[in-house]
Coordinates of C-alpha atoms in Angstrom, one line a residue:
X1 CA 113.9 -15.0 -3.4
X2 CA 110.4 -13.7 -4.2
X3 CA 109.4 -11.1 -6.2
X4 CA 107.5 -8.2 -5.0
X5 CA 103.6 -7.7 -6.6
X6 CA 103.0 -3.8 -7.0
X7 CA 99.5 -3.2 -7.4
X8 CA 98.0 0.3 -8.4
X9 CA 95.9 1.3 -5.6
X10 CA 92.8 1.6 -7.5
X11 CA 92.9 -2.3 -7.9
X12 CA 94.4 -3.6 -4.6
X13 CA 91.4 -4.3 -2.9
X14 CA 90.1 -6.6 -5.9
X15 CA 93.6 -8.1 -6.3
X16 CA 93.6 -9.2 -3.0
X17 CA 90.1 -11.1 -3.2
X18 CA 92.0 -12.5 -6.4
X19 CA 94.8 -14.1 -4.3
X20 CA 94.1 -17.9 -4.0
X21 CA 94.1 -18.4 -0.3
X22 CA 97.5 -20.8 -0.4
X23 CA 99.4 -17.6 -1.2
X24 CA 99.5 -16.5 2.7
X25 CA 100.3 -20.3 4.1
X26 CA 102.1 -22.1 1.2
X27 CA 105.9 -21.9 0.7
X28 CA 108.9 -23.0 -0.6
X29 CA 110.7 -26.2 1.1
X30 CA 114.4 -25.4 2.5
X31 CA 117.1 -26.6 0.4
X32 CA 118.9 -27.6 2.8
X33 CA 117.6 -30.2 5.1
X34 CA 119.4 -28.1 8.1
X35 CA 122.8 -29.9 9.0
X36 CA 125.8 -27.9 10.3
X37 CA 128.3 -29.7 8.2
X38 CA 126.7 -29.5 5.2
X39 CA 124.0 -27.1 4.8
X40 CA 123.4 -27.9 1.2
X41 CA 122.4 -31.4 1.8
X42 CA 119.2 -32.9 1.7
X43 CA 115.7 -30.7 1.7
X44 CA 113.1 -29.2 3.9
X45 CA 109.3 -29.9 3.2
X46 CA 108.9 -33.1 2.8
X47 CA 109.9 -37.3 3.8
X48 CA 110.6 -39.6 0.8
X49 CA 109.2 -43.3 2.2
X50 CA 109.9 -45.0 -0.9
X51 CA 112.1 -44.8 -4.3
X52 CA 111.7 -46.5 -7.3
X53 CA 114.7 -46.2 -9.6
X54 CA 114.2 -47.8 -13.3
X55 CA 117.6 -47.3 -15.3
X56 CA 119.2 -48.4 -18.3
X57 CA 123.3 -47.8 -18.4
X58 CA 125.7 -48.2 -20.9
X59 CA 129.1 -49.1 -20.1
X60 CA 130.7 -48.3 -23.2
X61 CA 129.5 -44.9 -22.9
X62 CA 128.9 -44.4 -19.5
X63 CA 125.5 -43.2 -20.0
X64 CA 122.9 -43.7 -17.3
X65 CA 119.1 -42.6 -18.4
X66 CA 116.3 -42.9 -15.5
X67 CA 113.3 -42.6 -14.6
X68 CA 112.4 -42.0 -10.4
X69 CA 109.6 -42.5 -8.8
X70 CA 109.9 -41.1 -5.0
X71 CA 106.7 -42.0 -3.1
X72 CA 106.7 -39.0 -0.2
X73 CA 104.5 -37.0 2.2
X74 CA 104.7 -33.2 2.5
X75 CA 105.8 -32.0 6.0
X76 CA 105.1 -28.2 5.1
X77 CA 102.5 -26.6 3.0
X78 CA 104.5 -26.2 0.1
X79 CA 104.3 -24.6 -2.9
X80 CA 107.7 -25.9 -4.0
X81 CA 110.2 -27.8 -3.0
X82 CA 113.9 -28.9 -4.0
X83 CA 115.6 -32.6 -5.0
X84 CA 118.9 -33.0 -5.0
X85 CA 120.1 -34.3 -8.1
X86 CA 123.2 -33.4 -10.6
X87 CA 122.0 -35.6 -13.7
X88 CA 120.1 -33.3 -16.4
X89 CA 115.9 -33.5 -15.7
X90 CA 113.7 -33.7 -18.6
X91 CA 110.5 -33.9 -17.2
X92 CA 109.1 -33.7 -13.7
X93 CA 105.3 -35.1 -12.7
X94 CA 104.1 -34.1 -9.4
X95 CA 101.0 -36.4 -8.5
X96 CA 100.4 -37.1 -12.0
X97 CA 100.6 -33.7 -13.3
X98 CA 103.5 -31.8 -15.2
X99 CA 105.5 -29.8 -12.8
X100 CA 107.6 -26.4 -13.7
X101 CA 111.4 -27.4 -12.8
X102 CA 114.5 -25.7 -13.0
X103 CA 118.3 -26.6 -12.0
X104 CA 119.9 -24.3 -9.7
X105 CA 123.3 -24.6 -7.7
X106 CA 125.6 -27.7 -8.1
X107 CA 123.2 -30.3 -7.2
X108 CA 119.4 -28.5 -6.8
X109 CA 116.6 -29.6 -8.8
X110 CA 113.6 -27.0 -8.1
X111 CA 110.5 -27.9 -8.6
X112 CA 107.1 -26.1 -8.6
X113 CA 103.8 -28.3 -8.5
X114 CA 101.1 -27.5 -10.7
X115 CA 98.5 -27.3 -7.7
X116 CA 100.6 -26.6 -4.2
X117 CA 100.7 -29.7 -1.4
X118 CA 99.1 -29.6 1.5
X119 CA 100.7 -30.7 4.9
X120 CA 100.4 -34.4 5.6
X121 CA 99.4 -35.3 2.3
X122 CA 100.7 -38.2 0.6
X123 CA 102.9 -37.2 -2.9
X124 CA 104.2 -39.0 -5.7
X125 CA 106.7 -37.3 -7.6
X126 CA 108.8 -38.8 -10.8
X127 CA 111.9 -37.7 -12.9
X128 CA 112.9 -38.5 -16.0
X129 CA 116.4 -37.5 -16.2
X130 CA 119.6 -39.0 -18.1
X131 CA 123.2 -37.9 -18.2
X132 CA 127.4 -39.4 -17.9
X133 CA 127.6 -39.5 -14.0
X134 CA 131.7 -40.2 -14.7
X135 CA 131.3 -36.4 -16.4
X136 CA 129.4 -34.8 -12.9
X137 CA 131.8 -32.8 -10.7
X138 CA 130.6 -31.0 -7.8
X139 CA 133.1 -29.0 -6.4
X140 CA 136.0 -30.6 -8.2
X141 CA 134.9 -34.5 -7.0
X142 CA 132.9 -37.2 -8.3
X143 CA 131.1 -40.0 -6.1
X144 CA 131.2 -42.3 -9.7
X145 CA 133.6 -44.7 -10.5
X146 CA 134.5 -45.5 -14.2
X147 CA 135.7 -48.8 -14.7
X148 CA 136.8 -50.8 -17.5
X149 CA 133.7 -52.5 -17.9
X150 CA 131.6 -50.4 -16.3
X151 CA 130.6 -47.9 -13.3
X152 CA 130.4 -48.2 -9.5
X153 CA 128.6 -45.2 -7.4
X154 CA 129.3 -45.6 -3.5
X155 CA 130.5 -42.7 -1.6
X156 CA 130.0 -41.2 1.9
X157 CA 128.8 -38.5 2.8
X158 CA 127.0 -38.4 -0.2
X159 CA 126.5 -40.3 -4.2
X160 CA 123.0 -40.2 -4.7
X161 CA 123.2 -37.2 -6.4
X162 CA 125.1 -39.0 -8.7
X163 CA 122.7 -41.2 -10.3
X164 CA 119.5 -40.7 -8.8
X165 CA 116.9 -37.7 -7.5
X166 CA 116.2 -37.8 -3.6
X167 CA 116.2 -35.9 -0.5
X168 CA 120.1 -37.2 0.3
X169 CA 120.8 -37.1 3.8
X170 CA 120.7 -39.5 5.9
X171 CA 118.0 -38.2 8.3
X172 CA 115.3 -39.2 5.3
X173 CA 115.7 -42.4 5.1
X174 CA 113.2 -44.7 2.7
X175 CA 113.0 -48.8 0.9
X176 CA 114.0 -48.8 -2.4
X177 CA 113.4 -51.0 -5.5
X178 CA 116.2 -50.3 -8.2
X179 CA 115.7 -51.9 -11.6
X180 CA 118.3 -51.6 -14.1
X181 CA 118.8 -52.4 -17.7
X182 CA 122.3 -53.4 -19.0
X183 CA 123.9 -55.2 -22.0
X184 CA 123.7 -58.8 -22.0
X185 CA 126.7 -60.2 -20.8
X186 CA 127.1 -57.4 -17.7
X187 CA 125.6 -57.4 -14.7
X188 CA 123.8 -54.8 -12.3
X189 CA 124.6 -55.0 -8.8
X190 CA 122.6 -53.1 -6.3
X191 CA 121.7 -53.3 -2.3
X192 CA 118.8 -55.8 -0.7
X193 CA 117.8 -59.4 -2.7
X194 CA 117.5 -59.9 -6.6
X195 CA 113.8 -60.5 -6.7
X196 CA 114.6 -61.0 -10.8
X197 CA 116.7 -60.8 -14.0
X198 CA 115.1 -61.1 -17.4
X199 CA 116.5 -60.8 -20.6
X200 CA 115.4 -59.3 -24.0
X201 CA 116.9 -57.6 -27.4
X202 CA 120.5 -57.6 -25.5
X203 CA 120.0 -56.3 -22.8
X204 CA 119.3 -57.7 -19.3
X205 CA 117.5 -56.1 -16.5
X206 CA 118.0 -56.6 -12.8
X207 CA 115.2 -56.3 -10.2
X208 CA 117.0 -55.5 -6.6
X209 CA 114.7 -54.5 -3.7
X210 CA 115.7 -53.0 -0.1
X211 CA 112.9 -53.6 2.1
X212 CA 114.0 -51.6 5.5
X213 CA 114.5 -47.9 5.8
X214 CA 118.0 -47.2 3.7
X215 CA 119.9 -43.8 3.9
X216 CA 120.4 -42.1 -0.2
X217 CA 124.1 -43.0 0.8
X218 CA 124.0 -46.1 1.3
X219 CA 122.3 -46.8 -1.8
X220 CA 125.0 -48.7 -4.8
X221 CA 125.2 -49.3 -8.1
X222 CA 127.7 -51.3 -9.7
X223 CA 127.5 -52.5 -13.2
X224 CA 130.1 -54.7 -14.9
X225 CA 131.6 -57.9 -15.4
X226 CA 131.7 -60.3 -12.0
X227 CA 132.2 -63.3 -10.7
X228 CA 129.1 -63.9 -8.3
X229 CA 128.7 -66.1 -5.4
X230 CA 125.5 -67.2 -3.7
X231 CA 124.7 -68.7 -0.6
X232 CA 121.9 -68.5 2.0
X233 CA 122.7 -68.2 5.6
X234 CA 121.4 -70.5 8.4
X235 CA 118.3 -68.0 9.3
X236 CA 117.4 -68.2 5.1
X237 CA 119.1 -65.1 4.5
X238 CA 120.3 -64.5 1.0
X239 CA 124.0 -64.0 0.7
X240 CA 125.5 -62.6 -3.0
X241 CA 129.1 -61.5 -3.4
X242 CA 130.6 -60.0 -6.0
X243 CA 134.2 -59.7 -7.6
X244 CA 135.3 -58.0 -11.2
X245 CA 136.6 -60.4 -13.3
X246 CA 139.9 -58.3 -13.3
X247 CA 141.4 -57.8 -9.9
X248 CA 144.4 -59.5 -10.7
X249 CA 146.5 -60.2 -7.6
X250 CA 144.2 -59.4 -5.4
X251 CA 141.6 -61.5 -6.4
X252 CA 142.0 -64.4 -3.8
X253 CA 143.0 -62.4 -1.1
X254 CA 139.7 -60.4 -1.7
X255 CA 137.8 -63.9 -2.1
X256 CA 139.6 -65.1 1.2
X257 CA 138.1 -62.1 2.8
X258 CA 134.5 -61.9 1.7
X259 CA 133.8 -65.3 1.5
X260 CA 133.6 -65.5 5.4
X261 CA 131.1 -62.2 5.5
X262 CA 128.2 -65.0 7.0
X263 CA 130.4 -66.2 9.6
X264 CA 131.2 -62.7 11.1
X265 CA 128.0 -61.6 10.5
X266 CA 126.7 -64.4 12.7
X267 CA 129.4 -63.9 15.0
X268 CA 128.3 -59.9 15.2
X269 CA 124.5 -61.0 15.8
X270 CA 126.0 -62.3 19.4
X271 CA 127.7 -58.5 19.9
X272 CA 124.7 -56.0 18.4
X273 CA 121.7 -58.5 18.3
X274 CA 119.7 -59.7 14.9
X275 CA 120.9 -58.8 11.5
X276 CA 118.6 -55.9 11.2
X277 CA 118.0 -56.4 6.7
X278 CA 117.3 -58.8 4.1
X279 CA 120.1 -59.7 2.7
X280 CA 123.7 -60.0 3.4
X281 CA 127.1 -59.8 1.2
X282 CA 129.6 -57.5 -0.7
X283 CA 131.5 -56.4 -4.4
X284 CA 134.8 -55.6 -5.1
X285 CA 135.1 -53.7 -8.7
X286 CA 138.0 -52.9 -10.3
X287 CA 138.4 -49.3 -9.0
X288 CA 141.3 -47.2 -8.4
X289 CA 140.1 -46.0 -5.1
X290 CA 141.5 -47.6 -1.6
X291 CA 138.5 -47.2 0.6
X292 CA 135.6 -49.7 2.0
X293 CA 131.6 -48.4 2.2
X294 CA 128.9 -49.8 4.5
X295 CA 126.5 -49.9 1.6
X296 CA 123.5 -51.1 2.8
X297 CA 123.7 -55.1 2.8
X298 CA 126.2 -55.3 0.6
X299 CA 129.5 -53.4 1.4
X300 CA 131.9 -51.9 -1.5
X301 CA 135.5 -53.1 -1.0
X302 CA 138.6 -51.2 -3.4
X303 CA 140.7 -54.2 -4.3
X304 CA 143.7 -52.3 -2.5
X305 CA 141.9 -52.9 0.4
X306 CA 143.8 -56.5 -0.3
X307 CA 147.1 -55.6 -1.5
X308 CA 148.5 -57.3 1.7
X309 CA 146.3 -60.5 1.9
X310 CA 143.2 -61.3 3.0
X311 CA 142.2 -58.8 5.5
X312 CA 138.7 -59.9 7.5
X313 CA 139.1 -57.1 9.7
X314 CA 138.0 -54.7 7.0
X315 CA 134.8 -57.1 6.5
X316 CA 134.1 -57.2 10.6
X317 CA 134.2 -53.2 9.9
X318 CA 131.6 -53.2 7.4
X319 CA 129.6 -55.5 8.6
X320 CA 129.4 -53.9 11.8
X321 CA 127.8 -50.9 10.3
X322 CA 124.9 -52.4 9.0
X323 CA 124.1 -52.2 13.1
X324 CA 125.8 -48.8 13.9
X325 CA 125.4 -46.7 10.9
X326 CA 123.1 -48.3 8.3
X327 CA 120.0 -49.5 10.9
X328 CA 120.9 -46.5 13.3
X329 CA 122.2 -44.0 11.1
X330 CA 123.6 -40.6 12.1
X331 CA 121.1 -37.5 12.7
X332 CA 123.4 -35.2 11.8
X333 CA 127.1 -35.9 9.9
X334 CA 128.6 -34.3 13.4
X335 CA 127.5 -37.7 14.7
X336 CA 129.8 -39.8 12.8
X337 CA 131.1 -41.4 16.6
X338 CA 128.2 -43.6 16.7
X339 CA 129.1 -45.1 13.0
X340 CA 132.6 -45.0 13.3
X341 CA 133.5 -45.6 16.9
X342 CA 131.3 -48.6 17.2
X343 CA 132.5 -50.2 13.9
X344 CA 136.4 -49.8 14.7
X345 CA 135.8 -51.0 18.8
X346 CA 133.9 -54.2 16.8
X347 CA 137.3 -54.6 15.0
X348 CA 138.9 -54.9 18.5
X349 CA 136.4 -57.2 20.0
X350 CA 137.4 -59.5 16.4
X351 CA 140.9 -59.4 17.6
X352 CA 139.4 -60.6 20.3
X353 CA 138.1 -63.6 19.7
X354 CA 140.6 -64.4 17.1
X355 CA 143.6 -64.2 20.2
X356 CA 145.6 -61.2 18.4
X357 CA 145.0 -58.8 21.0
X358 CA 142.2 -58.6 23.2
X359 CA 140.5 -55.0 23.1
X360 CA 142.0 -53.8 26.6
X361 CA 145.5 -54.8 25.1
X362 CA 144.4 -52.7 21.6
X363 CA 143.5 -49.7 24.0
X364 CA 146.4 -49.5 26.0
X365 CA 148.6 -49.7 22.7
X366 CA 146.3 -46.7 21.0
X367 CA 146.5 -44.5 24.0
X368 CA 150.6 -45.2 24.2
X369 CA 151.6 -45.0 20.5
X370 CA 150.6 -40.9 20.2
X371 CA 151.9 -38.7 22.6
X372 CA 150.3 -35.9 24.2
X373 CA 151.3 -33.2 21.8
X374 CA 150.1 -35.4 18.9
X375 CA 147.2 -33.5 16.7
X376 CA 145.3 -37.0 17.2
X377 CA 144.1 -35.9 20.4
X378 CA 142.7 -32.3 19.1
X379 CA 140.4 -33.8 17.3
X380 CA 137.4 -34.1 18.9
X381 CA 135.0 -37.5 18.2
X382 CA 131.7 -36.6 19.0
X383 CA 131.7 -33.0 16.8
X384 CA 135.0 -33.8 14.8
X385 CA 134.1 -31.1 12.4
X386 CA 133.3 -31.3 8.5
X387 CA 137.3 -31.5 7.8
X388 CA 138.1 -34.5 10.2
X389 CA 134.8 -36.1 9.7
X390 CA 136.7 -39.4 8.9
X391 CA 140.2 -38.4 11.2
X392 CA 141.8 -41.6 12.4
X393 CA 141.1 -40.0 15.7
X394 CA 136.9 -40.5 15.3
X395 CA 138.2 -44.2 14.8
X396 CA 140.7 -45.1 17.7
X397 CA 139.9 -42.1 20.0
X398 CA 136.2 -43.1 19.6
X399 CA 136.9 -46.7 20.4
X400 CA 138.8 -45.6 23.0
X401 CA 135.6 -44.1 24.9
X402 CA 133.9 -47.6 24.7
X403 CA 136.6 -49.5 26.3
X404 CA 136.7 -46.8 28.7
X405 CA 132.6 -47.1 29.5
X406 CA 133.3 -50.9 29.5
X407 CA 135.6 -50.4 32.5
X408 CA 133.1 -48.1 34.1
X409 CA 129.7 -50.1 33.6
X410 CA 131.5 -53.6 33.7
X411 CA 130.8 -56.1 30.9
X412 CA 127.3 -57.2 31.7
X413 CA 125.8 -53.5 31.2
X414 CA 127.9 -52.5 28.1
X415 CA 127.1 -55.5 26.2
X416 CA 123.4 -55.2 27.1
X417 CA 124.2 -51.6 25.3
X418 CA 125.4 -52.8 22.6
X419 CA 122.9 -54.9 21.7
X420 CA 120.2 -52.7 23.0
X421 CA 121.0 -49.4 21.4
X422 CA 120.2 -50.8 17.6
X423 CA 117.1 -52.8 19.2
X424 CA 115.4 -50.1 20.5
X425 CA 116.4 -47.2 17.5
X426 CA 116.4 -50.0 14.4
X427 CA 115.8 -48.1 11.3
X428 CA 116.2 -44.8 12.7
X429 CA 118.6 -41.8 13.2
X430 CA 120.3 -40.8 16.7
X431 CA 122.3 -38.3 17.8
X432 CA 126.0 -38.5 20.3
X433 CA 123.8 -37.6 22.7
X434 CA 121.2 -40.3 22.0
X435 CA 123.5 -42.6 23.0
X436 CA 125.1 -41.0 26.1
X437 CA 121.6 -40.7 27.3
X438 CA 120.8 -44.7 26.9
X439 CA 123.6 -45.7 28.4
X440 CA 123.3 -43.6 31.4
X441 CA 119.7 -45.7 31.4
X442 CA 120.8 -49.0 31.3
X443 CA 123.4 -48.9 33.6
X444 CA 121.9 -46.5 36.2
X445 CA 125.1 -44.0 36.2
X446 CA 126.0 -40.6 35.3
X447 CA 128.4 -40.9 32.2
X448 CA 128.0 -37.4 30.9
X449 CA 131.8 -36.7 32.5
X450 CA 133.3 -39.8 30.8
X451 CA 132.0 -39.1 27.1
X452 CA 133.4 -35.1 27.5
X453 CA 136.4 -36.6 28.6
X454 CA 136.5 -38.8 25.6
X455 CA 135.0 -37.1 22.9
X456 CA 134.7 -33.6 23.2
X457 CA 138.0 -32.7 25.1
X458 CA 141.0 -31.6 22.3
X459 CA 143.7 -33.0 24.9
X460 CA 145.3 -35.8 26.0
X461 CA 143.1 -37.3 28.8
X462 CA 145.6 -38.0 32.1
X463 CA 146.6 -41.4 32.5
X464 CA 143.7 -43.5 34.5
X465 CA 141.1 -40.8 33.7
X466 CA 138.4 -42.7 33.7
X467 CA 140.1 -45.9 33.9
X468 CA 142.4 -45.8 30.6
X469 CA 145.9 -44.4 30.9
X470 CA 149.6 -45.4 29.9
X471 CA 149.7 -47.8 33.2
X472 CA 146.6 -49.7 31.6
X473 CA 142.9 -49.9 31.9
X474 CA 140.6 -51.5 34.6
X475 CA 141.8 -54.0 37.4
X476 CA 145.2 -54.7 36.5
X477 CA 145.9 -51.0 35.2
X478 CA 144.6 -49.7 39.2
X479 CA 146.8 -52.2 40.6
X480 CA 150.1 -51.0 39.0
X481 CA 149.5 -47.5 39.8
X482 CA 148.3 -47.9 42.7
X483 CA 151.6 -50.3 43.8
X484 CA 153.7 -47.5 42.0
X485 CA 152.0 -44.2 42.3
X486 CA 153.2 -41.6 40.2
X487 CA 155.5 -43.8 38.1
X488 CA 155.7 -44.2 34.3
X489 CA 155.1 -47.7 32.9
X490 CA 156.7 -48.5 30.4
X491 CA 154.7 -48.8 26.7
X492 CA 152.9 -51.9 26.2
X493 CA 153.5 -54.1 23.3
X494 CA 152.2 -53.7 20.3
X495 CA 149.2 -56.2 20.3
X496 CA 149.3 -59.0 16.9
X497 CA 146.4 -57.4 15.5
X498 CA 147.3 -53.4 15.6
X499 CA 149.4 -53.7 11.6
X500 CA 146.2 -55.6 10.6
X501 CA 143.4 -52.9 12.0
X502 CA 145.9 -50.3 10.9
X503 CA 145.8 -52.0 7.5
X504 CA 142.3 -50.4 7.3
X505 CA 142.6 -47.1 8.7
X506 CA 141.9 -45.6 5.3
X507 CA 138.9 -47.3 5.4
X508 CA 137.0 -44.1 4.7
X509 CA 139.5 -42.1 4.0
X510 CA 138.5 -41.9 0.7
X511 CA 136.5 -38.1 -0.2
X512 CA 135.6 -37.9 -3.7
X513 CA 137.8 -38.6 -6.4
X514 CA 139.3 -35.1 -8.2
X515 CA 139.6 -34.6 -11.9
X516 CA 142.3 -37.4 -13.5
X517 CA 141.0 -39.9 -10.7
X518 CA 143.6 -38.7 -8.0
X519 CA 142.2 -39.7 -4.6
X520 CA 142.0 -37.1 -2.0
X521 CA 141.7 -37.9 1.9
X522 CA 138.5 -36.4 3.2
X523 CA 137.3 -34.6 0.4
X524 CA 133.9 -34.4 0.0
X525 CA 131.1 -32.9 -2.7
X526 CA 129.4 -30.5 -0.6

């Protein structure tokens, strides 16, 4: 809102001359970067390319103090513009100068530049800002985890807002160097390779850097006490897990689980192509929580996620996101299919190889298990709304629409997609219809019928639409209805792998955690 200048007549003509000439073209950036779901996310007016987080944290009293540098360009004249942050500012600099700045809203830090920015040119902006992120609610939830001997931030659809200033969506992606300072004795744990530790007057400070384009969501901090592994995989990549001293039972199942992160990843380079970062691993804190997060290169795991055993199907998940999600990450949070989908339908191709089902065997069983009246099928994959963003129907239903373009295309085309489609958009965004698109390049057909069918349909689709249907899917599935036209077969059996997968359909179920640390299912800040 702008207020309006009233100017005696007598004077207008000279007030006018006195106008600096930005006044007519300069304006405020949006504060909202323009998604449906979340209109509050992100910000108009400019693109972040680079963040530079220094911190120092205290896990005794959860208090996080910071200083960001964000390294951007202006996309707009601007004579202000908006960060998204829910710590307390104390100073902002904009290109070296002192900026006016003022907190607005949940999450909105507004700040007005000494001398306005021009289009296209290059700005550096940096915050000095400290708060207790454990003590940040934003709607009633919190994307920060307090743990006994420490704090963990990793959330989806957002966190950053958390513990650091940005433009948090993931359509303004940008590298990242996060150093932090923490008592001797603890460690920092952040995305991308430790470039270096050094200690001094207690406290040790940790030097992680991501060096490919990272969504503010993807970003992680975890600080406490681990147990840290270290390997390097066959291509020289650095591999670093992570477990809290203090997972108790779980412990070894997590180990069991983790531990073989280089060996699916390797075995997911033959599926979507080259590891598309610099580094590869994961952490397990001690958190309450049950969910997993495809934090980029190195994935958060809730120790429930083990309360069964090992569980490598939730690490093939993960993993798989750094292709479909983390590399190619969603334009808009309506797009969620293209993270989600891709990373369950990898899941089945692991079952797969393993011999516990092979995926045609997993589809058949998904489309048999929920009848047509189930609410599964109302919820609609490719624009599953803000409230079933993470609906186990964006999982199975969305896998079910790849082994349905499998039969369609035939294996030689859809695996030439899969490893194609993070080739040509590595380190990018995409849309549902990005994909439909490219696939209906590569494999020279019209698909558009297929993915409606699929993923923006709220019913049931009739058995053998488009090849998948309670009699079974491709050759042998044609051959029984067409030797029995008409006729129900009966359900197939329930492959090895289905209580496994299922094991992890609360993968990202996880929302923000209310007041007294009660988990909500699909809750989220905004």
């Amino acid at each position: 809102m702008h207020r309006r200048l009233v100017v005696p007549s007598a004077l207008a003509a000279s007030a006018l001359l006195a106008i600096p000439a930005f006044a007519a073209s300069y304006g405020p950036g949006a504060p909202g970067i323009g998604d449906a779901y979340y209109p509050a996310s992100g910000n108009g007016g400019y693109d972040v390319s680079h963040y530079d987080l220094r911190l120092k944290y205290q896990p005794a009293t959860d208090l996080l103090e910071g200083t960001a540098t964000l390294v951007a360009t202006a996309t707009q004249n601007l004579s202000r513009f908006n960060l998204d942050l829910g710590l307390r500012a104390s100073e902002v600099r904009v290109n070296g100068r002192k900026a006016a700045f003022a907190a607005s809203g949940d999450h909105e830090l507004e700040v007005t530049p000494a001398t306005p920015l021009a289009k296209n040119t290059p700005v550096t902006v940096v915050v000095r800002y400290a708060g207790k992120p454990s003590e940040l609610k934003i709607g009633g939830w919190t994307a920060w985890h307090r743990t006994p001997d420490g704090g963990v931030a990793a959330q989806e659809p957002d966190s950053a807002v958390w513990w650091f200033p940005s433009n948090d969506h993931p359509r303004d992606k940008a590298t990242f160097d996060v150093s932090v300072s923490v008592p001797d004795g603890t460690q920092a744990i952040s995305n991308g390779v430790l470039q270096s530790q050094s200690s001094r007057l207690g406290w040790t400070r940790y030097n992680w850097r991501s060096n490919k384009s990272q969504a503010t969501y993807l970003a992680t901090l975890a600080v406490g006490r681990f147990d840290i592994t270290t390997d390097k995989t066959a291509n020289g990549l650095p591999v670093l897990n992570a477990y809290s001293k203090d997972l108790g039972d779980n412990a070894g199942a997590a180990r069991a689980s983790l531990e073989r992160t280089t060996e699916v990843a390797e075995w997911l380079e033959g599926v979507f192509g080259p590891y598309p970062f610099n580094a590869l691993g994961g952490y397990v804190p001690n958190v309450t929580s049950g969910y997993a997060l495809e934090t980029q290169t190195r994935p958060f795991y809730s120790p429930r996620q083990f309360n069964n055993g090992a569980n490598v199907s939730v690490v093939v998940h993960e993993l798989a996101h750094q292709w479909y999600g983390d590399s190619v990450s969603v334009d808009e949070w309506k797009d969620i299919w293209i993270n989600e989908g891709f990373a369950r339908y990898s899941q089945w191709l692991w079952s797969e190889k393993e011999g516990e089902g092979t995926t045609q065997e997993l589809a058949d069983y998904a489309y048999a298990v929920r009848a047509a009246e189930d609410p599964f099928w109302t919820v609609k994959p490719g624009d599953p709304g803000p409230d079933n963003q993470f609906h186990i129907a964006v999982y199975d239903r969305g896998a079910l629409a790849l082994q349905a373009l499998r039969n369609e295309i035939g294996d030689e085309d859809f695996f030439a997609i899969l490893k194609g489609w993070p080739t040509e958009r590595a380190h990018g965004n995409a849309k549902v219809g990005d994909f439909v698109a490219y696939a209906e390049r590569v494999s020279g057909k019209p698909l558009a019928g297929l993915f409606d069918t699929w993923l923006y349909q709220p019913v049931k689709p009739a058995a053998g639409t488009d090849g998948i249907g309670a009699a079974g899917v491709g050759a042998e599935g044609a051959q029984a209805r067409t030797a029995d036209a008409g006729a129900r077969t009966a359900a197939p059996a329930q492959p090895r792998s289905w209580k496994k997968i299922a094991a992890t359909n609360g993968v990202h179920e996880h929302g923000h955690e209310r007041d007294g640390g009660r988990e909500q299912e699909h809750g989220h800040a905004r």
